[in-house]
Each structure stands twice: as structure tokens, then as C-alpha cells.
XYZ file of C-alpha atoms in Angstrom:
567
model
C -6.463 9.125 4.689
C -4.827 5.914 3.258
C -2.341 5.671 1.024
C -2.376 2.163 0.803
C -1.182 -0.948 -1.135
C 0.217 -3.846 -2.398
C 1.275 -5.325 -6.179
C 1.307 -7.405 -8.510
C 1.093 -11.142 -8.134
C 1.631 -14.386 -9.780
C 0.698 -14.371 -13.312
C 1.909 -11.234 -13.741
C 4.819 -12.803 -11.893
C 5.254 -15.575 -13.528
C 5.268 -13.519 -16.879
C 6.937 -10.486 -15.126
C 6.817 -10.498 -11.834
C 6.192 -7.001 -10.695
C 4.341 -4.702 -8.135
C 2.217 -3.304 -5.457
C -0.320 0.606 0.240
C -4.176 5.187 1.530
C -4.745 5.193 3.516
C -4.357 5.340 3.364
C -4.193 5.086 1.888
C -1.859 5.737 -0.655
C 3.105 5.289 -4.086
C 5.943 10.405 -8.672
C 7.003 12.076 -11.474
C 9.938 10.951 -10.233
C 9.439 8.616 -12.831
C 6.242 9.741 -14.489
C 8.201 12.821 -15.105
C 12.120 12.745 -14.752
C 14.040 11.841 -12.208
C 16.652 14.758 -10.821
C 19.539 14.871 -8.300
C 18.533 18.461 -7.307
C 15.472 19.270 -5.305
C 14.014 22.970 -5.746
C 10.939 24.698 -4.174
C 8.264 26.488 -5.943
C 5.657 29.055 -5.493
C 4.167 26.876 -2.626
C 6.725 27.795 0.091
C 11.131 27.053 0.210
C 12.349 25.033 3.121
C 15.744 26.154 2.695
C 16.000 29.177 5.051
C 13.160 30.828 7.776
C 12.821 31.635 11.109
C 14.227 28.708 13.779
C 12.407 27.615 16.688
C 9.323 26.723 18.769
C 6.672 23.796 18.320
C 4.131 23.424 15.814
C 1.272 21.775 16.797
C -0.295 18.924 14.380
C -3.983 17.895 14.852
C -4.958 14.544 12.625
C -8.425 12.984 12.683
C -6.532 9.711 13.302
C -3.142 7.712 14.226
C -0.897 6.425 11.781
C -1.513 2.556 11.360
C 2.221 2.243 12.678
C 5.351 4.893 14.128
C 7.142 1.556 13.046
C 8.106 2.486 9.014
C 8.204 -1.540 8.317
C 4.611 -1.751 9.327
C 2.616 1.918 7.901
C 1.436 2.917 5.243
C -0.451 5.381 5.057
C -0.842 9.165 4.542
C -0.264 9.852 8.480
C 2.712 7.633 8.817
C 4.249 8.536 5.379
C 4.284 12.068 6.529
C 6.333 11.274 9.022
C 8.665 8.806 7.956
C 10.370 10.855 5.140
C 11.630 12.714 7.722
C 12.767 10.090 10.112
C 13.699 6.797 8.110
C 15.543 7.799 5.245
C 16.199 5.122 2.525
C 18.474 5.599 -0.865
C 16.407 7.871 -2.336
C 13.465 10.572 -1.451
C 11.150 12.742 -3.050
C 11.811 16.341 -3.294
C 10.620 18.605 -0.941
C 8.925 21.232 -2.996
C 5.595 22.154 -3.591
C 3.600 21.274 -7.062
C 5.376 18.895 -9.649
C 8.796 19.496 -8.563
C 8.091 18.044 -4.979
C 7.486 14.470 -7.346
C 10.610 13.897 -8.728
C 13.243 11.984 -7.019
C 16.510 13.077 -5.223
C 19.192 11.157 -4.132
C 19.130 10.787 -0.291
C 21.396 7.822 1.620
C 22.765 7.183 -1.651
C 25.397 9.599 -3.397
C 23.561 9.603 -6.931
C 21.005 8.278 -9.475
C 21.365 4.291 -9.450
C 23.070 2.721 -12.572
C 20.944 1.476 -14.117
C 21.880 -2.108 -16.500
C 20.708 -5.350 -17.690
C 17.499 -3.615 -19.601
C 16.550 -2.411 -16.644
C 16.904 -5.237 -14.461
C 19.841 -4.109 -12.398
C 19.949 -1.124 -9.754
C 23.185 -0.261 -8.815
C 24.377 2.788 -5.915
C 26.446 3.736 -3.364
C 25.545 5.227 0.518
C 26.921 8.277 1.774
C 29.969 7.939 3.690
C 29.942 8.392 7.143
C 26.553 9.077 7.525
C 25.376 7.893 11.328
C 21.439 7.190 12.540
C 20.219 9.597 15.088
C 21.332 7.225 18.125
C 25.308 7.700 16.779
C 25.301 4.089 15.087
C 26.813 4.332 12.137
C 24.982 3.225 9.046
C 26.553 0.254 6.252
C 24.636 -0.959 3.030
C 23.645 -3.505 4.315
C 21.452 -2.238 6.373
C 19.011 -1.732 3.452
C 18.800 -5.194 3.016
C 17.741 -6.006 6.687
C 14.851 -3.217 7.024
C 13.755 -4.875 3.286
C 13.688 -8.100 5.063
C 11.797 -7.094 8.128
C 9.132 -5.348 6.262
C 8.652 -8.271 4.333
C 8.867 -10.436 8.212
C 6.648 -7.835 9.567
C 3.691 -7.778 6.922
C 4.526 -4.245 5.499
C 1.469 -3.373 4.018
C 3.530 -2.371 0.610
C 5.340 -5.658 0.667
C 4.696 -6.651 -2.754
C 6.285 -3.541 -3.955
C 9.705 -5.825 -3.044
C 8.090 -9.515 -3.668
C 7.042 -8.883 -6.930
C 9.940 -6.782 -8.498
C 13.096 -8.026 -6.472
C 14.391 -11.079 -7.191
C 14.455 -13.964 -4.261
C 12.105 -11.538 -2.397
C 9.033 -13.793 -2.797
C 10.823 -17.048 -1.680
C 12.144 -14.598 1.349
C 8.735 -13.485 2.327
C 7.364 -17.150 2.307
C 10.236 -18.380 4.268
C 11.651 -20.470 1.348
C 14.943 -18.626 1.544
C 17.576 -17.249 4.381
C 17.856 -13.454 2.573
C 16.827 -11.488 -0.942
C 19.090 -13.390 -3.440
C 18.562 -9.944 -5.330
C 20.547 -7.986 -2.992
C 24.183 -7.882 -2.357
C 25.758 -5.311 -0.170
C 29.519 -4.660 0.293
C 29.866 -2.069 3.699
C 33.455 -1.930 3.039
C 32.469 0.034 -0.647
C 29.082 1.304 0.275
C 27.870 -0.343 -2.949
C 24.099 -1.972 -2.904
C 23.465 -4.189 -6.550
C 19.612 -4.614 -6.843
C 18.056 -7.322 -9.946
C 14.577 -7.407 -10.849
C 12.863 -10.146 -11.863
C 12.170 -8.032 -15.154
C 12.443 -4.129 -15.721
C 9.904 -2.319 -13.816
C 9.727 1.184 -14.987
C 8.650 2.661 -11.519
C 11.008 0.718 -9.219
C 13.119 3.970 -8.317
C 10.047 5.610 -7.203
C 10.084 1.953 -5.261
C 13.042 3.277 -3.273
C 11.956 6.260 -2.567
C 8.829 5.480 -0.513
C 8.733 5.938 3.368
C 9.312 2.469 4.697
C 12.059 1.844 1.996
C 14.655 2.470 4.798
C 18.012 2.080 6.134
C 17.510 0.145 9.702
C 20.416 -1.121 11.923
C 20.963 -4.678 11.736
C 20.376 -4.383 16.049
C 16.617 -3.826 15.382
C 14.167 -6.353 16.879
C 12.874 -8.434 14.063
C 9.407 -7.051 15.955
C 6.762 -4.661 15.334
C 8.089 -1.724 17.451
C 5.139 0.603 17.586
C 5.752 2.873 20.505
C 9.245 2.857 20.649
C 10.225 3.360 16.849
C 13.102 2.066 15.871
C 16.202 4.261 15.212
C 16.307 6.038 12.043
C 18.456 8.333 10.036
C 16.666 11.928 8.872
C 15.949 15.662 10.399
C 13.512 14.459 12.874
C 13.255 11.570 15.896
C 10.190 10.331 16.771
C 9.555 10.522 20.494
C 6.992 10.298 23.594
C 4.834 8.014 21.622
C 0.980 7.517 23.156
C -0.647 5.382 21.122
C -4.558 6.551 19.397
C -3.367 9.974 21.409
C 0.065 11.419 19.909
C 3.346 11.845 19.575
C 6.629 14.066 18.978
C 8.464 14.907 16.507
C 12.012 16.501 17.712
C 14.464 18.244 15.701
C 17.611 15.760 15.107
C 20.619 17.267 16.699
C 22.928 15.238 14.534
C 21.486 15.646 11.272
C 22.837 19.515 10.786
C 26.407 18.241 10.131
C 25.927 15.595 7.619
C 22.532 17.164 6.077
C 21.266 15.758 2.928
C 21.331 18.248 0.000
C 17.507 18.794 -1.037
C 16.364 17.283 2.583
C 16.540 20.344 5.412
C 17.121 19.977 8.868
C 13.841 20.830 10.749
C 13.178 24.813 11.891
C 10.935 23.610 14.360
C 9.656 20.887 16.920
C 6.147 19.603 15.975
C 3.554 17.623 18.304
C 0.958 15.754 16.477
C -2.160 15.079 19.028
C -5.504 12.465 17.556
C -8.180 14.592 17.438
C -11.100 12.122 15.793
C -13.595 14.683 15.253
C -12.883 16.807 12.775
C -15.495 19.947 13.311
C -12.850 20.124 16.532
C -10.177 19.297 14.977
C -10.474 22.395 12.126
C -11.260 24.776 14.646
C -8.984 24.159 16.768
C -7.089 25.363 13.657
C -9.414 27.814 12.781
C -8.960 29.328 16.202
C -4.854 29.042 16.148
C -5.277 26.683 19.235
C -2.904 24.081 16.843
C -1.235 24.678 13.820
C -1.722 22.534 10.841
C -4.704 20.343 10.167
C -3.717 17.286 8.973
C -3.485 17.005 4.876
C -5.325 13.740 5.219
C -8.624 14.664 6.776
C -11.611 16.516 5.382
C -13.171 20.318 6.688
C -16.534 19.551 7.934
C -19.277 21.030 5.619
C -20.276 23.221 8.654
C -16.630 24.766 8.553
C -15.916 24.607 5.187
C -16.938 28.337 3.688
C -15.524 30.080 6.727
C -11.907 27.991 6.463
C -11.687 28.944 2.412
C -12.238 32.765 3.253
C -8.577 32.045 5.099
C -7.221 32.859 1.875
C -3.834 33.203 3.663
C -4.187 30.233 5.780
C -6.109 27.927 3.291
C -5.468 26.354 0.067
C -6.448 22.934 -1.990
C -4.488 21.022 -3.923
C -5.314 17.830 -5.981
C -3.272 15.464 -5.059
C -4.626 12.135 -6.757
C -6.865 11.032 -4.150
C -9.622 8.009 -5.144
C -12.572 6.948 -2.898
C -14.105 4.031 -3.768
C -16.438 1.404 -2.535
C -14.497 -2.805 -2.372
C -16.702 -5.436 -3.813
C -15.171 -8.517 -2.664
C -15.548 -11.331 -5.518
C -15.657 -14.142 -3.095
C -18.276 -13.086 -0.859
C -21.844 -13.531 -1.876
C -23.617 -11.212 -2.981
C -20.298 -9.862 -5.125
C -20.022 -13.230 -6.790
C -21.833 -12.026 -9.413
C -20.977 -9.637 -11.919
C -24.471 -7.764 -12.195
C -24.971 -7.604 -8.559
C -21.666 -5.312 -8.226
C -22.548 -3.005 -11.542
C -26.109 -2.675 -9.607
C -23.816 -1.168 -7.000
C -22.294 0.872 -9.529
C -25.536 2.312 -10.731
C -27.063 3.013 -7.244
C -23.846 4.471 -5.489
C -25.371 8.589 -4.920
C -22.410 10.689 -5.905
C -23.509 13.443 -5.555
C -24.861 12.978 -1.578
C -21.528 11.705 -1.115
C -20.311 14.811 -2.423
C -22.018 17.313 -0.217
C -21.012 14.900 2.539
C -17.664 15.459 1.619
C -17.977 19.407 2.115
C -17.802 19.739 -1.928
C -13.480 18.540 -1.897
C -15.101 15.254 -3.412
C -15.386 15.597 -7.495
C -17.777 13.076 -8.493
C -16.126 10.235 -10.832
C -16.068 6.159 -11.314
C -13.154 5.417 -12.424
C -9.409 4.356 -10.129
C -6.980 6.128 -12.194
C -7.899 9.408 -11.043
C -8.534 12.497 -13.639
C -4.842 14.028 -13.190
C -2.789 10.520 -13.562
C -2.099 9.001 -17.086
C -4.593 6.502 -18.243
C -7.672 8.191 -16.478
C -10.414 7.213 -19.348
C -11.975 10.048 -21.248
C -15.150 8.325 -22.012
C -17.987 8.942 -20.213
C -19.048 6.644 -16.635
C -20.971 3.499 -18.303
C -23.096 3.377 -15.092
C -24.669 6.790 -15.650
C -24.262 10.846 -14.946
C -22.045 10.822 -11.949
C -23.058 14.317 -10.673
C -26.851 13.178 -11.559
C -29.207 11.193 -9.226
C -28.465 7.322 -9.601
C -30.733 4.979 -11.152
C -31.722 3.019 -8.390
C -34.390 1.609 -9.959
C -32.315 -0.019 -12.718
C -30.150 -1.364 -10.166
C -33.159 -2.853 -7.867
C -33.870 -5.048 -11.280
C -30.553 -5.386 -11.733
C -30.447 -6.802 -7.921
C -32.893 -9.174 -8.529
C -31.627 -10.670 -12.090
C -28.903 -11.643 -10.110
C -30.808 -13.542 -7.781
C -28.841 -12.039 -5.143
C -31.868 -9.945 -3.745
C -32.227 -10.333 0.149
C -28.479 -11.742 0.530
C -27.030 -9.966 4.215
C -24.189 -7.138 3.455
C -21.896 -6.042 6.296
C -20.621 -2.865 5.286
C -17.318 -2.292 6.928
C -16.373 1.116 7.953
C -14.253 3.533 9.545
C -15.638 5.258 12.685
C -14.218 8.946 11.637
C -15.912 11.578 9.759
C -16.646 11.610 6.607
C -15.995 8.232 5.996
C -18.317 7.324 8.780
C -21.173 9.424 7.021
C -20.179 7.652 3.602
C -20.736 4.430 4.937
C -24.114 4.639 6.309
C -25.223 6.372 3.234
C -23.967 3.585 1.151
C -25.568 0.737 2.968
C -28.915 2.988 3.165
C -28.411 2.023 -0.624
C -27.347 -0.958 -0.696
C -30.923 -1.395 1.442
C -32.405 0.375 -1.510
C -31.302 -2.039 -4.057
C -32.680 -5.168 -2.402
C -29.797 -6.622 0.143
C -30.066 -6.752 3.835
C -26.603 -4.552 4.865
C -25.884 -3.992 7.924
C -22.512 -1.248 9.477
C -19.421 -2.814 10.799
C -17.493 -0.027 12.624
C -13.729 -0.334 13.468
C -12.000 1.917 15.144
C -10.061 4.562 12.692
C -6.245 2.979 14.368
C -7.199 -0.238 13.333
C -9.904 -0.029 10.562
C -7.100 -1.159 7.873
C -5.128 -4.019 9.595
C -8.687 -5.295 10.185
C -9.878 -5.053 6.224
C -6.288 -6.227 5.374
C -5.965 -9.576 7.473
C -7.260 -12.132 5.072
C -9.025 -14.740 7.185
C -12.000 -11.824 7.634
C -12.977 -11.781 3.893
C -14.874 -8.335 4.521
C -17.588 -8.489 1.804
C -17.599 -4.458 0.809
C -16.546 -1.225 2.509
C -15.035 1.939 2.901
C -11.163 2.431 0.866
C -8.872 4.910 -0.746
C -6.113 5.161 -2.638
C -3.561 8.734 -2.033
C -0.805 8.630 -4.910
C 2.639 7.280 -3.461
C 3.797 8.391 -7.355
C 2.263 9.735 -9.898
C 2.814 6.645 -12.169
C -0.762 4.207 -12.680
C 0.937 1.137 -11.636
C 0.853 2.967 -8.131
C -2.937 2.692 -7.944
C -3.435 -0.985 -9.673
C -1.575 -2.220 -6.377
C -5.121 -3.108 -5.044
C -6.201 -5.262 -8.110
C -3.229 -8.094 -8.228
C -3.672 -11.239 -7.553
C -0.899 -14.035 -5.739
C 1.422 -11.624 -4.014
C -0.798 -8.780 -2.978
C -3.465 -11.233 -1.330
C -1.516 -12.147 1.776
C -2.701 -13.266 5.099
C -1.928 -10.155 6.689
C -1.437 -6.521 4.828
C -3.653 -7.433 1.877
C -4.690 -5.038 -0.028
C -6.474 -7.138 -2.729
C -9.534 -6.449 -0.430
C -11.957 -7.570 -3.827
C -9.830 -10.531 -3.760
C -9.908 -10.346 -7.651
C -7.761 -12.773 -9.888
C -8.318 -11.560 -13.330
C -6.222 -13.259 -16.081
C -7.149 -9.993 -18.523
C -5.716 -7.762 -16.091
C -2.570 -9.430 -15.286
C -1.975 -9.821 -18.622
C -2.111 -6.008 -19.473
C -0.157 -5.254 -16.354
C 2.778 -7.444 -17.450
C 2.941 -5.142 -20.645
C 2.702 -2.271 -19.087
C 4.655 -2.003 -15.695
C 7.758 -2.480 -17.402
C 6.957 1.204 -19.116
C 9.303 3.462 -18.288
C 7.456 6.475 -16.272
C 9.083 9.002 -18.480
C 7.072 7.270 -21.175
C 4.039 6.632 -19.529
C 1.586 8.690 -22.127
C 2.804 6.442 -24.385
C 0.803 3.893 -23.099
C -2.160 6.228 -21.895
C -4.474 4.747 -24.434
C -3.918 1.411 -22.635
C -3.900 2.587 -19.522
C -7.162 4.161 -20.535
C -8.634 0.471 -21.705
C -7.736 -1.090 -18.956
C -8.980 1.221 -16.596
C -12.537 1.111 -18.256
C -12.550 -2.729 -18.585
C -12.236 -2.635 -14.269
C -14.773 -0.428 -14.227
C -16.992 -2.264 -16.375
C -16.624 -5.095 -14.150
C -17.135 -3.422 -10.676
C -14.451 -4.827 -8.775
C -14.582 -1.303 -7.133
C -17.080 1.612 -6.950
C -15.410 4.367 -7.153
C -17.382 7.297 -6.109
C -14.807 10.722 -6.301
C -11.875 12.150 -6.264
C -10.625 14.464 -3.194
C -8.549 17.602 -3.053
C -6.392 17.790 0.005
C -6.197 20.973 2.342
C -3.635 22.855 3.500
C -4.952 24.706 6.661
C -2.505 26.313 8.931
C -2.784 28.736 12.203
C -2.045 32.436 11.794
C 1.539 31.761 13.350
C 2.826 29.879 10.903
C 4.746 31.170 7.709
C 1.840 30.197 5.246
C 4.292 31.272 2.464
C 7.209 29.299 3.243
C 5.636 26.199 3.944
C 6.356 23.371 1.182
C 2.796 20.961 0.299
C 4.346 18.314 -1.270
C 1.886 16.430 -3.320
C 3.230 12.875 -2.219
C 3.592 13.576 1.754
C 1.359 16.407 2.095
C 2.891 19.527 4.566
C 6.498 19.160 4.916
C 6.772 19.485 8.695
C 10.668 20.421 7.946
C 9.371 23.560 6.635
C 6.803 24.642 9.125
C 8.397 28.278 10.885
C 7.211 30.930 12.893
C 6.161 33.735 10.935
């Protein structure tokens, strides 16, 4: 699953100069709610106390585009990395809302925040020391920001577009982030925005927002991760097979509060077919199907009877369809709403074992903004109107044009695909199935000089705030050359416009601006920049060994490994 992105770009930039990973896909109430310095569990599990020991075994449909935090992001690396590459600040690790507001981690406290919200200021820890002994200065913060941005981070324009001096940074116009200063002998980090962005501590709490020693290569590091500070260490890396998780010896004695130290040592193996992969589940031959993967509809009604082993959550999940703008046939505005009209719903629905909801708007139904109005394309749980869009097809006088459909060899998204170029067929274009490998389907869609004309995306929240999910429709900053995640390639003056009055929204406040939210939201989908097609709950499937009731789901990272025990 991705839980993906990029922001905002140049004329929002130039008027504000703001943000945004799904994988996936993919960034809280940290600021859509409140923001606390005290992390609590709920009903969904505690991770405070348990049984100790053993090895949990993790089975995932596919491998995290990156072990290297500056690289990932998606669901499958983010998962990971809040347990191993700790920045300032986290998310708490607690099940339902509470697990989206936002601790203090590195730092001691809640920044100070100044200068209408243009200035972050906090301190690091004292004596805190990565997992290899080094010990860890503020300005380390400031050297993993700049090798993310080095490294094509696929979230880089969270940092271009808010920080100031970021962008110049990132296009080599400047030796360091001129919106940074560090002092190692204090602790103290100083942070100023290019204007107030009212999601930016959410920002620094994403996995790959991390403390690095300066003695890391300036290098994608892949299968030997680089050293991190958190409860876990990742280790025996095989890449597209698996890798290790160990418990971090030296964490215990300078523990964050709200963060626990692991109970027990958890091997994550690629298992690309999922019927295999959920019974090997099913079966208690491994112990946690990954959060970011769908239960085959063959599986699916004997998994939900686990009614101790099995629950769903929604976690703010969009599928959608990329139309990119600068491709023919998507040139043209009616031949993407034909898309819109023809897309089946429904088919891809049953495909998706019945976790997909219907829907056609981004802003999914649980975030602020989703519109209440009805789909303008039609009854999304009714069969499309493929007719209308065949016409629509040839007003356009796009009919016959070739479409390669790009997709990601792993089920369901596999299925998806073919069903949506058996539609595209349909509607009068010639598409054809491009197939990448599920490791490398995104860093393939992302590298610019491809221009894939449509295909397969999603969005997983990173925070419950809608700026997270508009990260894919920014122009300037967000369409890079490599980790771009403008896949539509869309440069919209109307939306950049209305995102430079509304990221600045504090995320406390955000339904004050829902109605906007709401307009904006329908004016995308009016255009068809994207088809979205549903909205997917995520599962939380676990072997009969595990403590099913003291496991935390957090609703940004999915199962919190750190809480996994023995029953």
C-alpha cells in the first residue's frame, strides 16, 4: 500500500510556499485534532506492559520502496521507520484517534512556536545515543533533511516548500537549509517557514523526518540502513525477500516516554501473493499480515469469522486511477471525465473482497473537506455509463489514441488494472498493461522522464489533515525528476490559489474551512485529474499466538510491531 507524496509548488510558493508521499502510498490529528505531550492507548491494545520475548513473524505482499528512511515512503517502510529513525517528534502509539496526535520524541517538548507561525523552535534530549553508541547533536536533523532532499525522498517537498532555503538546497543553489540553525552545545534546533503552515508539526513527525549522524554516506543505503535512534535495528536485509527487525539493546535506558521498547523480535518475509500470504496467517504459520495488503475474496468470509484475530479499521485510504494532462489522450478535459463515467466501481469492489467502499472523490469520507454532494459522474455503487462515455470518447476526438496502463504486478491492484484498461478498451482507446514489479512499481511512475500516461495509485493518510492528500496535485516542487508524485503532471492556477489560503489553516481549525475544502475537492473532481474509484479499510489479522488484545493499530503506521507479545 502507498502512502505516498509530495507538495506544493511554485505558485503556491511564490504566494506561500508550502507542501507535499501510499503507497504507498500515504502524511494526524496531531494537528487536525490537538497536539499532546502524552501518548495513551485505547481499547485497541496498550504497549506499555505484556509478555517479553520470541519473534513475530511479518508476511507483506511486497518490500518497502527503501530500508533507507531518506528514500521510502510508503506504508511498508513507514511501519518500520517509527521504530528505527526517530526524528523530533512521533505519533502516538495508541489505537483509534489517540494514536494521531503528536508526542514529543528526540525533542524534550512541543516546539515554540513564533513569528505567526513561521518559526519552530525545540530542544533534543540530552544524552540520547543512536543504536551503534554515537551520540546524537541537533544538528544532525539538519543533515538527514539535507540528504533526503540529495537523495530524492519521495516526500521532499514536504521540506522544499515549507522550509525556508530548502528549495535553493534541493536544486543545488545553496551549501545548507538557510532555515535551519542548530547549536549541539544547547541542543536547540530554530526552524522558519516560508509562511505558517498549519500542518508542519505533523511535518516532523513523519518517518523519514529523522535524526542521522553526520558520518552517513550522502548515498542511498538500501541494504545496509543507516544507523538510527528508536526500539528496533534493522538487520539481515535481503532485498524483494526480507528482513529483521531486532529489539535495540540500548534503547531500555534512555526510552522515550509514549515510545516502548520492543517485547519482541519480528521478521518480515515478501510474500507477493496474498491468498498465501493470509493463510499463512490464517494457519498461524506467521503472525501478522501486513496492514497494507488486501484478504483475497476467496479468504475473506473465513478470516472475518476470526473475530479474535480479525478486525477493520478505516484508516483514510484512496484508490484512484492518474490521468496524466500531458499525455494524449488526457489532454483533454472530456476524454478524462469519460474515464470518470466508465470506471466500474462496483467490479472493482468485489475485486477488492468488499474492504473497497465505492466513492470519486480524494479527500476520503472520514477527513475534513470530503464533499457531501453527490459523484457528478453518476451512482458509484451503480453500473457505469459506458455508453455516455464512448460519445464522450469520441467528442474528444481522442477515440483510437494507444493507452499504456501502468500497473503493479501484486494482487488486487494487478486485477484493478486489467479491469480498467478492459474499459478503457470499452470507451474507444487502444490500452494496453505495463507491469512493474511491486519493489519498483513507484520509483518507476515517479521518475519524470517516463511521463506514464494513466495507472494504478493510492494515497494512505500520513495525517489526518487534507493538505496531506493534495500532495499529489502541486505543481513546481512536487514535479521533480525523480520522486514525483505529481504523476497527472497538473499545473492548475485555481488550485494553487485555494491551497495558498488554506494550508496555512491551523489543523485544530480545519472544519473551519471544510466548506472549502469541500469546493475544492469537487472542482478536482469535476476536472478528472484523478479517478478515484474507493476507499479501503485496512486489516488487522494476527496468528492465534499473538496477544490480539494488547496489540496497538495505529491508524497512521498500521500494527505497532513494539506491541506485538506472546499471548
Amino acid at each position: 500500500m502507498r502512502k505516498y507524496k509530495t507538495p506544493l509548488g511554485t505558485a503556491v510558493v511564490v504566494a506561500m510556499v508550502l507542501a507535499v508521499a501510499a503507497c504507498g502510498s500515504s502524511s494526524s490529528k496531531s494537528s487536525a485534532s490537538s497536539a499532546s505531550s502524552t501518548s495513551s492507548s485505547t481499547a485497541g491494545g496498550s504497549s506499555s506492559s505484556g509478555k517479553s520475548g520470541g519473534t513475530a513473524t511479518v508476511v507483506e505482499g511486497t518490500f518497502p520502496q527503501s530500508l533507507d528512511p531518506s528514500i521510502d515512503f510508503t506504508t511498508q517502510g513507514g511501519e518500520v521507520h517509527w521504530l528505527t529513525h526517530l526524528g523530533p517528534y512521533s505519533f502516538a502509539h495508541a489505537t483509534g484517534t489517540a494514536g494521531t496526535q503528536i508526542i514529543p520524541s528526540m525533542a524534550q517538548a512541543l516546539p515554540t512556536v513564533a513569528d505567526g507561525g513561521k518559526t519552530y523552535t525545540f530542544t533534543l534530549r540530552p544524552g540520547l545515543k543512536y543504536s551503534d553508541g554515537t551520540p546524537v547533536k541537533a544538528s544532525d536533523l539538519t543533515f538527514a533533511i539535507e540528504r533526503d532532499l540529495k537523495l530524492g525522498w519521495s516526500a521532499a517537498s514536504f521540506l522544499t516548500s515549507t522550509i525556508a532555503g530548502a528549495s535553493d538546497y534541493a536544486k543545488g543553489k545553496a551549501k545548507t537549509i538557510s532555515g535551519i540553525t542548530t547549536n549541539d552545545a544547547s541542543g536547540k534546533t530554530t526552524i522558519h517557514l516560508v509562511m505558517p503552515y498549519g500542518a508542519f508539526l505533523d511535518v516532523l513527525a513523519v518517518p523519514g523526518v529523522s535524526y542521522l549522524p553526520a558520518s552517513t554516506p550522502m548515498k542511498p543505503e538500501p541494504n545496509s540502513p543507516p544507523v538510527g535512534f528508536g526500539p528496533y535495528v534493522i538487520k539481515n536485509v535481503q532485498s524483494n525477500v526480507g528482513f529483521d527487525l531486532a529489539i535495540n539493546p540500548n534503547y531500555a535506558s534512555q526510552a522515550i516516554p509514549g515510545i516502548p521498547a520492543g517485547k519482541m523480535n519480528v521478521n518480515v518475509k515478501v510474500e507477493s501473493n496474498t491468498t498465501t500470504e493470509a493463510s499463512d496467517v490464517l494457519n498461524n504459520s506467521a503472525d501478522v499480515f501486513d496492514w497494507g495488503d488486501t484478504i483475497p475474496p476467496a479468504l475473506i468470509q473465513q478470516v472475518s469469522q476470526q473475530k479474535d484475530r480479525y478486525k477493520a479499521y478505516e484508516t483514510n485510504k484512496t484508490f484512484y486511477w492518474f490521468l496524466n494532462t500531458t499525455q494524449k489522450p488526457f489532454t483533454s478535459t472530456l476524454a478524462r471525465q469519460a474515464v470518470a463515467y466508465a470506471v466500474d466501481r462496483p467490479a472493482l469492489a468485489r475485486i477488492g473482497s468488499g474492504a473497497l467502499v465505492p466513492g470519486c472523490f480524494l479527500l476520503p469520507p472520514q477527513m475534513a473537506g470530503h464533499p457531501t454532494g453527490s459523484c457528478p459522474y453518476g451512482n458509484v455503487n451503480a453500473t457505469p455509463d459506458v455508453a455516455k462515455a464512448k460519445q464522450m470518447v469520441q467528442q474528444s476526438g481522442m477515440a483510437g489514441t494507444p493507452v499504456t496502463v501502468w500497473a503493479e504486478n501484486r494482487q488486487p491492484r494487478l486485477q484493478w488494472a486489467e479491469n480498467y484498461a478492459a474499459t478503457l478498451n470499452a470507451i474507444g482507446f487502444k490500452a494496453t498493461l505495463k507491469t512493474i514489479a511491486d519493489a519498483d512499481y513507484f520509483s518507476t511512475i515517479e521518475t519524470l522522464k517516463n511521463h506514464p500516461q494513466t495507472g494504478f495509485a493510492d494515497w494512505q493518510q500520513d495525517f489526518p489533515n487534507p493538505t496531506d492528500f493534495y500532495q499529489n496535485l502541486v505543481d513546481a516542487n512536487a514535479i521533480a525528476p525523480v520522486g514525483n508524485s505529481n504523476y497527472e503532471e497538473v499545473k492548475d492556477p485555481h488550485i494553487q490559489s485555494e491551497l495558498a489560503a488554506l494550508y496555512p489553516v491551523q489543523g485544530n481549525q480545519i472544519n473551519t474551512a471544510a466548506s472549502r475544502w469541500q469546493a475544492l475537492d469537487s472542482y478536482v473532481t469535476s476536472k478528472a485529474y484523478v479517478v478515484p474509484y474507493g476507499y479501503e479499510s485496512s486489516p488487522e489479522f494476527l496468528s492465534n499466538r499473538i496477544d490480539f488484545g494488547k496489540v496497538v493499530f495505529s491508524p497512521l503506521e498500521g500494527n505497532d510491531f513494539s506491541s506485538l507479545q506472546l499471548k
